PDB file of C-alpha atoms in Angstrom:
ATOM      1  CA  VAL Q   1       1.292  -3.978   0.629  1.00  0.00           C
ATOM      2  CA  GLY Q   2       4.911  -3.353   0.395  1.00  0.00           C
ATOM      3  CA  THR Q   3       6.387  -0.999  -1.386  1.00  0.00           C
ATOM      4  CA  ILE Q   4       5.150   1.628  -4.734  1.00  0.00           C
ATOM      5  CA  GLU Q   5       7.232   3.469  -6.573  1.00  0.00           C
ATOM      6  CA  PHE Q   6       6.198   6.411  -8.300  1.00  0.00           C
ATOM      7  CA  TYR Q   7       8.037   7.653 -11.552  1.00  0.00           C
ATOM      8  CA  LEU Q   8       6.533  10.561 -13.105  1.00  0.00           C
ATOM      9  CA  ASP Q   9       7.730  13.586 -15.365  1.00  0.00           C
ATOM     10  CA  VAL Q  10       6.470  16.831 -15.282  1.00  0.00           C
ATOM     11  CA  ALA Q  11       6.602  19.465 -17.393  1.00  0.00           C
ATOM     12  CA  ASN Q  12       5.659  23.077 -16.092  1.00  0.00           C
ATOM     13  CA  GLY Q  13       3.258  22.107 -13.378  1.00  0.00           C
ATOM     14  CA  ILE Q  14       1.525  18.881 -15.595  1.00  0.00           C
ATOM     15  CA  ILE Q  15       2.239  15.926 -15.624  1.00  0.00           C
ATOM     16  CA  THR Q  16       2.823  14.208 -18.356  1.00  0.00           C
ATOM     17  CA  SER Q  17       3.426  10.672 -17.814  1.00  0.00           C
ATOM     18  CA  LEU Q  18       3.771   8.293 -14.859  1.00  0.00           C
ATOM     19  CA  ARG Q  19       5.192   4.225 -14.076  1.00  0.00           C
ATOM     20  CA  ILE Q  20       3.714   3.012 -11.043  1.00  0.00           C
ATOM     21  CA  PHE Q  21       6.608   0.041  -9.977  1.00  0.00           C
ATOM     22  CA  GLY Q  22       6.560  -2.077  -7.029  1.00  0.00           C
ATOM     23  CA  ASP Q  23       5.584  -4.907  -5.055  1.00  0.00           C
ATOM     24  CA  PHE Q  24       1.721  -4.987  -3.948  1.00  0.00           C
ATOM     25  CA  PHE Q  25      -1.310  -6.873  -6.000  1.00  0.00           C
ATOM     26  CA  GLY Q  26      -4.176  -5.881  -7.449  1.00  0.00           C
ATOM     27  CA  SER Q  27      -6.835  -7.081  -9.176  1.00  0.00           C
ATOM     28  CA  LYS Q  28      -6.745  -3.849 -12.441  1.00  0.00           C
ATOM     29  CA  ASP Q  29      -4.176  -3.385 -14.948  1.00  0.00           C
ATOM     30  CA  LEU Q  30      -1.328  -0.060 -13.535  1.00  0.00           C
ATOM     31  CA  ARG Q  31      -1.785   1.131 -17.489  1.00  0.00           C
ATOM     32  CA  GLU Q  32      -4.787   2.644 -17.130  1.00  0.00           C
ATOM     33  CA  LEU Q  33      -4.299   4.406 -13.733  1.00  0.00           C
ATOM     34  CA  GLU Q  34      -1.342   5.529 -14.986  1.00  0.00           C
ATOM     35  CA  SER Q  35      -2.932   7.546 -18.367  1.00  0.00           C
ATOM     36  CA  GLY Q  36      -5.643   9.110 -16.023  1.00  0.00           C
ATOM     37  CA  PHE Q  37      -3.060  10.952 -14.574  1.00  0.00           C
ATOM     38  CA  SER Q  38      -1.123  11.957 -17.895  1.00  0.00           C
ATOM     39  CA  GLY Q  39      -2.004  15.468 -18.460  1.00  0.00           C
ATOM     40  CA  VAL Q  40      -3.359  17.115 -14.271  1.00  0.00           C
ATOM     41  CA  SER Q  41      -1.524  19.302 -12.776  1.00  0.00           C
ATOM     42  CA  HIS Q  42       0.905  18.490 -10.417  1.00  0.00           C
ATOM     43  CA  THR Q  43      -1.330  19.578  -7.246  1.00  0.00           C
ATOM     44  CA  LYS Q  44      -1.760  16.625  -4.817  1.00  0.00           C
ATOM     45  CA  GLU Q  45      -5.114  18.028  -4.941  1.00  0.00           C
ATOM     46  CA  SER Q  46      -5.512  17.374  -8.517  1.00  0.00           C
ATOM     47  CA  VAL Q  47      -3.416  14.485  -7.894  1.00  0.00           C
ATOM     48  CA  ARG Q  48      -5.938  12.779  -4.534  1.00  0.00           C
ATOM     49  CA  GLU Q  49      -8.320  13.778  -7.281  1.00  0.00           C
ATOM     50  CA  VAL Q  50      -7.523  11.195 -10.149  1.00  0.00           C
ATOM     51  CA  PHE Q  51      -6.750   8.581  -7.461  1.00  0.00           C
ATOM     52  CA  GLU Q  52     -10.820   8.741  -5.988  1.00  0.00           C
ATOM     53  CA  ARG Q  53     -11.946   8.526  -9.933  1.00  0.00           C
ATOM     54  CA  ARG Q  54     -10.287   5.539 -10.503  1.00  0.00           C
ATOM     55  CA  ALA Q  55     -11.242   3.811  -7.391  1.00  0.00           C
ATOM     56  CA  TYR Q  56      -7.380   3.548  -6.327  1.00  0.00           C
ATOM     57  CA  ARG Q  57      -8.288  -0.079  -3.896  1.00  0.00           C
ATOM     58  CA  SER Q  58      -8.896  -1.700  -6.609  1.00  0.00           C
ATOM     59  CA  TYR Q  59      -4.713  -1.227  -7.824  1.00  0.00           C
ATOM     60  CA  PHE Q  60      -3.621  -0.960  -3.935  1.00  0.00           C
ATOM     61  CA  GLY Q  61      -5.943  -3.065  -2.061  1.00  0.00           C
ATOM     62  CA  ASP Q  62      -5.998  -0.981   1.555  1.00  0.00           C
ATOM     63  CA  VAL Q  63      -3.706   1.781   1.189  1.00  0.00           C
ATOM     64  CA  ASP Q  64      -4.031   5.037   2.693  1.00  0.00           C
ATOM     65  CA  LEU Q  65      -4.612   7.593   0.004  1.00  0.00           C
ATOM     66  CA  ASP Q  66      -2.691  10.495   2.145  1.00  0.00           C
ATOM     67  CA  ASP Q  67       0.116   7.917   2.210  1.00  0.00           C
ATOM     68  CA  LEU Q  68       0.016   7.947  -1.669  1.00  0.00           C
ATOM     69  CA  VAL Q  69      -0.890  10.933  -2.549  1.00  0.00           C
ATOM     70  CA  ASN Q  70       2.236  11.808  -1.063  1.00  0.00           C
ATOM     71  CA  ALA Q  71       4.766   9.636  -2.584  1.00  0.00           C
ATOM     72  CA  MET Q  72       4.234  11.436  -5.757  1.00  0.00           C
ATOM     73  CA  PHE Q  73       5.675  15.101  -4.711  1.00  0.00           C
TER      74      PHE Q  73
END
C-alpha cells in the first residue's frame, strides 16, 4: 500500500460526503465504500463500524484498520 487520502465534508458532526484517493490496489469500486459514509457521525467509533461492515480490506488490501480510522481525523 502506498498513500491513501481522504477528503471529507462534515456538517454538524455528520459526514456529508467522502472521496478517497491514493495508490493502492483493491478489488472493489471505491464509490461503494465512499457512499457508505454519507450520513454517518464523524466519530472514530462510527467510522470504524463502516469500515468493518464494508470489508475494508477488499478496497485497500492489508492496511491496519486503526491507521485508516485515524487518517480520517
